[in-house]
Amino acid sequence: MQKNKRLTLVEHLEELRSRLAKSAIFVVVASCLFYGVVGYILPHLTRPVGRLVFIAPHEAFVTNIKIAFFGGLFISLPFLILQIWQFVKSGLKTNEKNYVLLFGPLSFLFFLAGSAFGYFIIVPIGMKFLLSFSTDIVTPMIAISRYVSFLGVLTFAFGLVFELPLIVLFLTKIGITTPQFLAARRREAIVLIFISAAVLTPPDIITQCLMALPLLILYEIGIIFSKLAYRSKRGPDKAP
């Protein structure tokens, strides 16, 4: 009996190793392919700021590799999600599989929506505000590596914060929270939202507010989702 358990554990570890290797190879290949189009994408990425500079001799090259890696990682997301699903599905119950099949695609779509919102809305507004401090005496010279990091952090952060309604919905489904609790803790949530915005964004008040405001809206949407989930769990007659 003990031997079978060990074999099962070894088999799981072997499967994990195999899927990690496949995922790594897929990301590397996708990144190499994406590197070929970095030159076409870079002008679109830098549109909010115009011309950039590189200070160190290797900075532009390393930044191109960074863009290629994150582009390859983004392209690989469906494959990576599939590998995770193939690994964990055997240990899940039927209702747990249903939750994953529901929340998995939804979370991916919400992440895409948040990333797009951050890139197309927040980054241009934030950069326009920050660059407005330039004068005849003070001229902005933005390093390409710093800008790409700024862009990546904001885009990824907004992708994460857009998951908030789904997280609230999931927690309500499994009975950890209720819409009444969320509504009663609104003030504490506002404080936590502004703290989270300060941690996730670059250290300027405008960018932090640009993240905090959508988070507040998403929190209210989360309460609505929670009410719907709570009502479906208890039934229309028992729902408040």
PDB file of C-alpha atoms in Angstrom:
ATOM      1  CA  MET A   1       0.000   0.000   0.000  1.00  0.00           C
ATOM      2  CA  GLN A   2       2.788   2.391   0.959  1.00  0.00           C
ATOM      3  CA  LYS A   3       4.646   1.438  -2.226  1.00  0.00           C
ATOM      4  CA  ASN A   4       1.611   2.276  -4.396  1.00  0.00           C
ATOM      5  CA  LYS A   5       1.322   5.677  -2.736  1.00  0.00           C
ATOM      6  CA  ARG A   6       4.977   6.367  -3.460  1.00  0.00           C
ATOM      7  CA  LEU A   7       4.545   5.311  -7.075  1.00  0.00           C
ATOM      8  CA  THR A   8       1.512   7.561  -7.377  1.00  0.00           C
ATOM      9  CA  LEU A   9       3.442  10.484  -5.924  1.00  0.00           C
ATOM     10  CA  VAL A  10       6.364   9.802  -8.269  1.00  0.00           C
ATOM     11  CA  GLU A  11       3.987   9.658 -11.219  1.00  0.00           C
ATOM     12  CA  HIS A  12       2.455  12.996 -10.234  1.00  0.00           C
ATOM     13  CA  LEU A  13       5.888  14.580  -9.887  1.00  0.00           C
ATOM     14  CA  GLU A  14       6.913  13.160 -13.256  1.00  0.00           C
ATOM     15  CA  GLU A  15       3.773  14.582 -14.847  1.00  0.00           C
ATOM     16  CA  LEU A  16       4.448  17.955 -13.205  1.00  0.00           C
ATOM     17  CA  ARG A  17       8.028  17.935 -14.507  1.00  0.00           C
ATOM     18  CA  SER A  18       6.826  17.047 -18.001  1.00  0.00           C
ATOM     19  CA  ARG A  19       4.201  19.795 -18.079  1.00  0.00           C
ATOM     20  CA  LEU A  20       6.627  22.396 -16.699  1.00  0.00           C
ATOM     21  CA  ALA A  21       9.148  21.442 -19.386  1.00  0.00           C
ATOM     22  CA  LYS A  22       6.504  21.682 -22.132  1.00  0.00           C
ATOM     23  CA  SER A  23       5.354  25.053 -20.801  1.00  0.00           C
ATOM     24  CA  ALA A  24       8.906  26.424 -20.632  1.00  0.00           C
ATOM     25  CA  ILE A  25       9.677  25.270 -24.182  1.00  0.00           C
ATOM     26  CA  PHE A  26       6.428  26.780 -25.461  1.00  0.00           C
ATOM     27  CA  VAL A  27       7.168  30.142 -23.795  1.00  0.00           C
ATOM     28  CA  VAL A  28      10.743  30.209 -25.139  1.00  0.00           C
ATOM     29  CA  VAL A  29       9.615  29.414 -28.694  1.00  0.00           C
ATOM     30  CA  ALA A  30       6.790  31.969 -28.520  1.00  0.00           C
ATOM     31  CA  SER A  31       9.210  34.604 -27.170  1.00  0.00           C
ATOM     32  CA  CYS A  32      11.688  33.932 -29.983  1.00  0.00           C
ATOM     33  CA  LEU A  33       8.911  34.313 -32.545  1.00  0.00           C
ATOM     34  CA  PHE A  34       7.647  37.462 -30.844  1.00  0.00           C
ATOM     35  CA  TYR A  35      11.154  38.973 -30.924  1.00  0.00           C
ATOM     36  CA  GLY A  36      10.823  39.185 -34.706  1.00  0.00           C
ATOM     37  CA  VAL A  37       7.918  41.651 -34.420  1.00  0.00           C
ATOM     38  CA  VAL A  38       9.220  43.771 -31.528  1.00  0.00           C
ATOM     39  CA  GLY A  39      10.395  46.402 -34.006  1.00  0.00           C
ATOM     40  CA  TYR A  40       6.839  46.770 -35.322  1.00  0.00           C
ATOM     41  CA  ILE A  41       5.235  46.792 -31.873  1.00  0.00           C
ATOM     42  CA  LEU A  42       7.630  49.185 -30.131  1.00  0.00           C
ATOM     43  CA  PRO A  43       6.331  52.346 -31.906  1.00  0.00           C
ATOM     44  CA  HIS A  44       2.813  51.524 -30.681  1.00  0.00           C
ATOM     45  CA  LEU A  45       4.022  50.894 -27.130  1.00  0.00           C
ATOM     46  CA  THR A  46       5.896  54.204 -27.027  1.00  0.00           C
ATOM     47  CA  ARG A  47       3.131  56.307 -28.579  1.00  0.00           C
ATOM     48  CA  PRO A  48       2.086  57.937 -25.255  1.00  0.00           C
ATOM     49  CA  VAL A  49       5.624  59.298 -24.702  1.00  0.00           C
ATOM     50  CA  GLY A  50       7.141  59.715 -28.154  1.00  0.00           C
ATOM     51  CA  ARG A  51      10.907  59.323 -28.305  1.00  0.00           C
ATOM     52  CA  LEU A  52      12.778  57.345 -25.684  1.00  0.00           C
ATOM     53  CA  VAL A  53      16.461  57.086 -24.846  1.00  0.00           C
ATOM     54  CA  PHE A  54      18.746  54.318 -23.641  1.00  0.00           C
ATOM     55  CA  ILE A  55      21.538  55.142 -21.239  1.00  0.00           C
ATOM     56  CA  ALA A  56      23.521  51.900 -21.001  1.00  0.00           C
ATOM     57  CA  PRO A  57      24.899  50.332 -24.227  1.00  0.00           C
ATOM     58  CA  HIS A  58      22.958  47.107 -23.684  1.00  0.00           C
ATOM     59  CA  GLU A  59      19.725  48.723 -22.450  1.00  0.00           C
ATOM     60  CA  ALA A  60      17.798  48.757 -25.743  1.00  0.00           C
ATOM     61  CA  PHE A  61      18.750  45.157 -26.550  1.00  0.00           C
ATOM     62  CA  VAL A  62      17.798  43.872 -23.094  1.00  0.00           C
ATOM     63  CA  THR A  63      14.515  45.793 -23.265  1.00  0.00           C
ATOM     64  CA  ASN A  64      13.695  44.191 -26.624  1.00  0.00           C
ATOM     65  CA  ILE A  65      14.298  40.786 -25.052  1.00  0.00           C
ATOM     66  CA  LYS A  66      12.062  41.759 -22.127  1.00  0.00           C
ATOM     67  CA  ILE A  67       9.267  42.815 -24.495  1.00  0.00           C
ATOM     68  CA  ALA A  68       9.676  39.584 -26.469  1.00  0.00           C
ATOM     69  CA  PHE A  69       9.511  37.499 -23.288  1.00  0.00           C
ATOM     70  CA  PHE A  70       6.354  39.159 -21.973  1.00  0.00           C
ATOM     71  CA  GLY A  71       4.789  39.007 -25.431  1.00  0.00           C
ATOM     72  CA  GLY A  72       5.639  35.320 -25.677  1.00  0.00           C
ATOM     73  CA  LEU A  73       4.288  34.727 -22.179  1.00  0.00           C
ATOM     74  CA  PHE A  74       1.037  36.471 -23.099  1.00  0.00           C
ATOM     75  CA  ILE A  75       0.692  34.407 -26.281  1.00  0.00           C
ATOM     76  CA  SER A  76       1.390  31.253 -24.266  1.00  0.00           C
ATOM     77  CA  LEU A  77      -1.302  31.893 -21.641  1.00  0.00           C
ATOM     78  CA  PRO A  78      -3.949  29.606 -23.214  1.00  0.00           C
ATOM     79  CA  PHE A  79      -1.405  26.775 -23.469  1.00  0.00           C
ATOM     80  CA  LEU A  80      -0.200  27.343 -19.889  1.00  0.00           C
ATOM     81  CA  ILE A  81      -3.766  27.368 -18.581  1.00  0.00           C
ATOM     82  CA  LEU A  82      -4.438  24.119 -20.463  1.00  0.00           C
ATOM     83  CA  GLN A  83      -1.367  22.496 -18.878  1.00  0.00           C
ATOM     84  CA  ILE A  84      -2.476  23.562 -15.399  1.00  0.00           C
ATOM     85  CA  TRP A  85      -5.966  22.222 -16.046  1.00  0.00           C
ATOM     86  CA  GLN A  86      -4.679  18.886 -17.359  1.00  0.00           C
ATOM     87  CA  PHE A  87      -2.547  18.509 -14.226  1.00  0.00           C
ATOM     88  CA  VAL A  88      -5.147  19.377 -11.568  1.00  0.00           C
ATOM     89  CA  LYS A  89      -8.388  18.040 -13.075  1.00  0.00           C
ATOM     90  CA  SER A  90      -7.806  14.439 -11.962  1.00  0.00           C
ATOM     91  CA  GLY A  91      -7.811  15.536  -8.306  1.00  0.00           C
ATOM     92  CA  LEU A  92     -10.981  17.610  -8.511  1.00  0.00           C
ATOM     93  CA  LYS A  93     -14.550  16.614  -7.746  1.00  0.00           C
ATOM     94  CA  THR A  94     -17.298  17.148 -10.310  1.00  0.00           C
ATOM     95  CA  ASN A  95     -18.618  20.366  -8.733  1.00  0.00           C
ATOM     96  CA  GLU A  96     -15.054  21.690  -8.394  1.00  0.00           C
ATOM     97  CA  LYS A  97     -14.425  20.974 -12.076  1.00  0.00           C
ATOM     98  CA  ASN A  98     -17.594  22.887 -12.930  1.00  0.00           C
ATOM     99  CA  TYR A  99     -16.361  25.892 -10.934  1.00  0.00           C
ATOM    100  CA  VAL A 100     -12.994  25.807 -12.695  1.00  0.00           C
ATOM    101  CA  LEU A 101     -14.612  25.494 -16.129  1.00  0.00           C
ATOM    102  CA  LEU A 102     -16.823  28.486 -15.297  1.00  0.00           C
ATOM    103  CA  PHE A 103     -14.325  30.756 -13.565  1.00  0.00           C
ATOM    104  CA  GLY A 104     -11.256  29.832 -15.639  1.00  0.00           C
ATOM    105  CA  PRO A 105     -12.371  31.330 -18.982  1.00  0.00           C
ATOM    106  CA  LEU A 106     -14.125  34.222 -17.208  1.00  0.00           C
ATOM    107  CA  SER A 107     -11.003  35.126 -15.228  1.00  0.00           C
ATOM    108  CA  PHE A 108      -8.938  35.093 -18.428  1.00  0.00           C
ATOM    109  CA  LEU A 109     -11.428  37.425 -20.150  1.00  0.00           C
ATOM    110  CA  PHE A 110     -11.539  39.748 -17.126  1.00  0.00           C
ATOM    111  CA  PHE A 111      -7.736  39.832 -17.052  1.00  0.00           C
ATOM    112  CA  LEU A 112      -7.654  40.764 -20.745  1.00  0.00           C
ATOM    113  CA  ALA A 113     -10.261  43.475 -20.167  1.00  0.00           C
ATOM    114  CA  GLY A 114      -8.294  44.905 -17.245  1.00  0.00           C
ATOM    115  CA  SER A 115      -5.011  44.838 -19.157  1.00  0.00           C
ATOM    116  CA  ALA A 116      -6.633  46.568 -22.129  1.00  0.00           C
ATOM    117  CA  PHE A 117      -8.160  49.191 -19.832  1.00  0.00           C
ATOM    118  CA  GLY A 118      -4.783  49.837 -18.230  1.00  0.00           C
ATOM    119  CA  TYR A 119      -2.955  50.044 -21.550  1.00  0.00           C
ATOM    120  CA  PHE A 120      -5.434  52.038 -23.636  1.00  0.00           C
ATOM    121  CA  ILE A 121      -6.957  54.286 -20.946  1.00  0.00           C
ATOM    122  CA  ILE A 122      -4.783  54.606 -17.858  1.00  0.00           C
ATOM    123  CA  VAL A 123      -1.293  54.666 -19.397  1.00  0.00           C
ATOM    124  CA  PRO A 124      -2.034  57.543 -21.838  1.00  0.00           C
ATOM    125  CA  ILE A 125      -3.797  59.586 -19.130  1.00  0.00           C
ATOM    126  CA  GLY A 126      -1.065  58.919 -16.581  1.00  0.00           C
ATOM    127  CA  MET A 127       1.772  59.724 -18.998  1.00  0.00           C
ATOM    128  CA  LYS A 128       0.058  62.891 -20.204  1.00  0.00           C
ATOM    129  CA  PHE A 129      -0.212  64.108 -16.625  1.00  0.00           C
ATOM    130  CA  LEU A 130       3.359  63.194 -15.685  1.00  0.00           C
ATOM    131  CA  LEU A 131       4.839  64.734 -18.841  1.00  0.00           C
ATOM    132  CA  SER A 132       2.866  67.942 -18.269  1.00  0.00           C
ATOM    133  CA  PHE A 133       5.505  68.913 -15.702  1.00  0.00           C
ATOM    134  CA  SER A 134       8.095  69.429 -18.445  1.00  0.00           C
ATOM    135  CA  THR A 135       9.139  73.040 -19.103  1.00  0.00           C
ATOM    136  CA  ASP A 136      11.728  74.893 -21.134  1.00  0.00           C
ATOM    137  CA  ILE A 137      14.138  74.188 -18.297  1.00  0.00           C
ATOM    138  CA  VAL A 138      13.049  70.653 -17.403  1.00  0.00           C
ATOM    139  CA  THR A 139      12.967  68.303 -20.405  1.00  0.00           C
ATOM    140  CA  PRO A 140      11.851  64.683 -20.002  1.00  0.00           C
ATOM    141  CA  MET A 141      14.366  62.052 -21.114  1.00  0.00           C
ATOM    142  CA  ILE A 142      12.696  58.722 -20.415  1.00  0.00           C
ATOM    143  CA  ALA A 143      14.819  55.587 -20.537  1.00  0.00           C
ATOM    144  CA  ILE A 144      13.258  52.807 -22.581  1.00  0.00           C
ATOM    145  CA  SER A 145      13.794  50.190 -19.853  1.00  0.00           C
ATOM    146  CA  ARG A 146      12.075  52.345 -17.224  1.00  0.00           C
ATOM    147  CA  TYR A 147       9.128  53.059 -19.513  1.00  0.00           C
ATOM    148  CA  VAL A 148       8.629  49.411 -20.490  1.00  0.00           C
ATOM    149  CA  SER A 149       8.715  48.425 -16.803  1.00  0.00           C
ATOM    150  CA  PHE A 150       6.196  51.188 -16.001  1.00  0.00           C
ATOM    151  CA  LEU A 151       3.965  50.002 -18.844  1.00  0.00           C
ATOM    152  CA  GLY A 152       4.231  46.355 -17.843  1.00  0.00           C
ATOM    153  CA  VAL A 153       3.492  46.973 -14.158  1.00  0.00           C
ATOM    154  CA  LEU A 154       0.404  49.078 -14.882  1.00  0.00           C
ATOM    155  CA  THR A 155      -0.974  46.736 -17.539  1.00  0.00           C
ATOM    156  CA  PHE A 156      -0.463  43.629 -15.388  1.00  0.00           C
ATOM    157  CA  ALA A 157      -1.787  45.346 -12.250  1.00  0.00           C
ATOM    158  CA  PHE A 158      -5.020  46.376 -13.963  1.00  0.00           C
ATOM    159  CA  GLY A 159      -5.410  42.856 -15.309  1.00  0.00           C
ATOM    160  CA  LEU A 160      -5.246  41.598 -11.723  1.00  0.00           C
ATOM    161  CA  VAL A 161      -7.597  44.152 -10.175  1.00  0.00           C
ATOM    162  CA  PHE A 162     -10.282  43.382 -12.757  1.00  0.00           C
ATOM    163  CA  GLU A 163     -10.468  39.907 -11.198  1.00  0.00           C
ATOM    164  CA  LEU A 164     -12.053  41.411  -8.067  1.00  0.00           C
ATOM    165  CA  PRO A 165     -15.734  40.812  -9.020  1.00  0.00           C
ATOM    166  CA  LEU A 166     -14.968  37.193  -9.908  1.00  0.00           C
ATOM    167  CA  ILE A 167     -13.077  36.657  -6.648  1.00  0.00           C
ATOM    168  CA  VAL A 168     -16.041  38.042  -4.709  1.00  0.00           C
ATOM    169  CA  LEU A 169     -18.430  35.850  -6.714  1.00  0.00           C
ATOM    170  CA  PHE A 170     -16.308  32.754  -6.055  1.00  0.00           C
ATOM    171  CA  LEU A 171     -16.021  33.478  -2.313  1.00  0.00           C
ATOM    172  CA  THR A 172     -19.796  33.882  -2.135  1.00  0.00           C
ATOM    173  CA  LYS A 173     -20.352  30.632  -4.037  1.00  0.00           C
ATOM    174  CA  ILE A 174     -18.250  28.641  -1.573  1.00  0.00           C
ATOM    175  CA  GLY A 175     -19.808  30.359   1.441  1.00  0.00           C
ATOM    176  CA  ILE A 176     -16.872  32.431   2.722  1.00  0.00           C
ATOM    177  CA  THR A 177     -18.554  35.823   2.290  1.00  0.00           C
ATOM    178  CA  THR A 178     -22.004  37.354   1.802  1.00  0.00           C
ATOM    179  CA  PRO A 179     -23.254  40.542   0.134  1.00  0.00           C
ATOM    180  CA  GLN A 180     -24.323  41.855   3.544  1.00  0.00           C
ATOM    181  CA  PHE A 181     -20.776  41.473   4.885  1.00  0.00           C
ATOM    182  CA  LEU A 182     -19.277  43.202   1.833  1.00  0.00           C
ATOM    183  CA  ALA A 183     -21.702  46.118   2.093  1.00  0.00           C
ATOM    184  CA  ALA A 184     -21.077  46.508   5.834  1.00  0.00           C
ATOM    185  CA  ARG A 185     -17.295  46.546   5.309  1.00  0.00           C
ATOM    186  CA  ARG A 186     -17.355  49.128   2.517  1.00  0.00           C
ATOM    187  CA  ARG A 187     -15.336  51.730   4.470  1.00  0.00           C
ATOM    188  CA  GLU A 188     -12.582  49.258   5.320  1.00  0.00           C
ATOM    189  CA  ALA A 189     -12.582  48.127   1.688  1.00  0.00           C
ATOM    190  CA  ILE A 190     -12.038  51.707   0.488  1.00  0.00           C
ATOM    191  CA  VAL A 191      -8.976  52.041   2.734  1.00  0.00           C
ATOM    192  CA  LEU A 192      -7.589  48.700   1.524  1.00  0.00           C
ATOM    193  CA  ILE A 193      -8.243  49.671  -2.092  1.00  0.00           C
ATOM    194  CA  PHE A 194      -6.182  52.856  -1.798  1.00  0.00           C
ATOM    195  CA  ILE A 195      -3.403  50.954  -0.009  1.00  0.00           C
ATOM    196  CA  SER A 196      -3.420  48.317  -2.772  1.00  0.00           C
ATOM    197  CA  ALA A 197      -3.337  51.023  -5.438  1.00  0.00           C
ATOM    198  CA  ALA A 198      -0.312  52.580  -3.735  1.00  0.00           C
ATOM    199  CA  VAL A 199       1.485  49.207  -3.708  1.00  0.00           C
ATOM    200  CA  LEU A 200       0.615  48.135  -7.261  1.00  0.00           C
ATOM    201  CA  THR A 201       1.296  51.405  -9.088  1.00  0.00           C
ATOM    202  CA  PRO A 202       4.273  53.752  -9.480  1.00  0.00           C
ATOM    203  CA  PRO A 203       4.652  56.259  -6.610  1.00  0.00           C
ATOM    204  CA  ASP A 204       2.572  59.190  -7.841  1.00  0.00           C
ATOM    205  CA  ILE A 205      -0.843  60.137  -6.510  1.00  0.00           C
ATOM    206  CA  ILE A 206      -2.547  60.498  -9.907  1.00  0.00           C
ATOM    207  CA  THR A 207      -1.680  56.978 -11.069  1.00  0.00           C
ATOM    208  CA  GLN A 208      -2.759  55.608  -7.692  1.00  0.00           C
ATOM    209  CA  CYS A 209      -6.115  57.386  -7.951  1.00  0.00           C
ATOM    210  CA  LEU A 210      -6.524  56.150 -11.537  1.00  0.00           C
ATOM    211  CA  MET A 211      -6.260  52.614 -10.191  1.00  0.00           C
ATOM    212  CA  ALA A 212      -8.263  53.175  -7.002  1.00  0.00           C
ATOM    213  CA  LEU A 213     -11.335  54.576  -8.776  1.00  0.00           C
ATOM    214  CA  PRO A 214     -11.862  51.532 -11.056  1.00  0.00           C
ATOM    215  CA  LEU A 215     -11.232  49.318  -8.018  1.00  0.00           C
ATOM    216  CA  LEU A 216     -14.029  51.064  -6.122  1.00  0.00           C
ATOM    217  CA  ILE A 217     -16.367  50.516  -9.069  1.00  0.00           C
ATOM    218  CA  LEU A 218     -15.271  46.881  -9.328  1.00  0.00           C
ATOM    219  CA  TYR A 219     -15.943  46.415  -5.618  1.00  0.00           C
ATOM    220  CA  GLU A 220     -19.518  47.613  -6.102  1.00  0.00           C
ATOM    221  CA  ILE A 221     -19.874  45.304  -9.116  1.00  0.00           C
ATOM    222  CA  GLY A 222     -18.542  42.521  -6.896  1.00  0.00           C
ATOM    223  CA  ILE A 223     -21.315  43.197  -4.373  1.00  0.00           C
ATOM    224  CA  ILE A 224     -23.881  42.889  -7.176  1.00  0.00           C
ATOM    225  CA  PHE A 225     -22.307  39.591  -8.301  1.00  0.00           C
ATOM    226  CA  SER A 226     -22.324  38.429  -4.684  1.00  0.00           C
ATOM    227  CA  LYS A 227     -26.036  39.211  -4.340  1.00  0.00           C
ATOM    228  CA  LEU A 228     -26.804  37.203  -7.481  1.00  0.00           C
ATOM    229  CA  ALA A 229     -24.724  34.241  -6.278  1.00  0.00           C
ATOM    230  CA  TYR A 230     -26.213  34.426  -2.776  1.00  0.00           C
ATOM    231  CA  ARG A 231     -29.730  34.522  -4.192  1.00  0.00           C
ATOM    232  CA  SER A 232     -29.092  31.525  -6.446  1.00  0.00           C
ATOM    233  CA  LYS A 233     -27.668  29.545  -3.484  1.00  0.00           C
ATOM    234  CA  ARG A 234     -30.541  30.248  -1.097  1.00  0.00           C
ATOM    235  CA  GLY A 235     -33.319  30.326  -3.655  1.00  0.00           C
ATOM    236  CA  PRO A 236     -35.576  33.264  -4.561  1.00  0.00           C
ATOM    237  CA  ASP A 237     -37.855  32.730  -1.563  1.00  0.00           C
ATOM    238  CA  LYS A 238     -35.082  32.843   1.061  1.00  0.00           C
ATOM    239  CA  ALA A 239     -32.968  35.591  -0.549  1.00  0.00           C
ATOM    240  CA  PRO A 240     -33.013  38.938   1.331  1.00  0.00           C
TER     241      PRO A 240
END
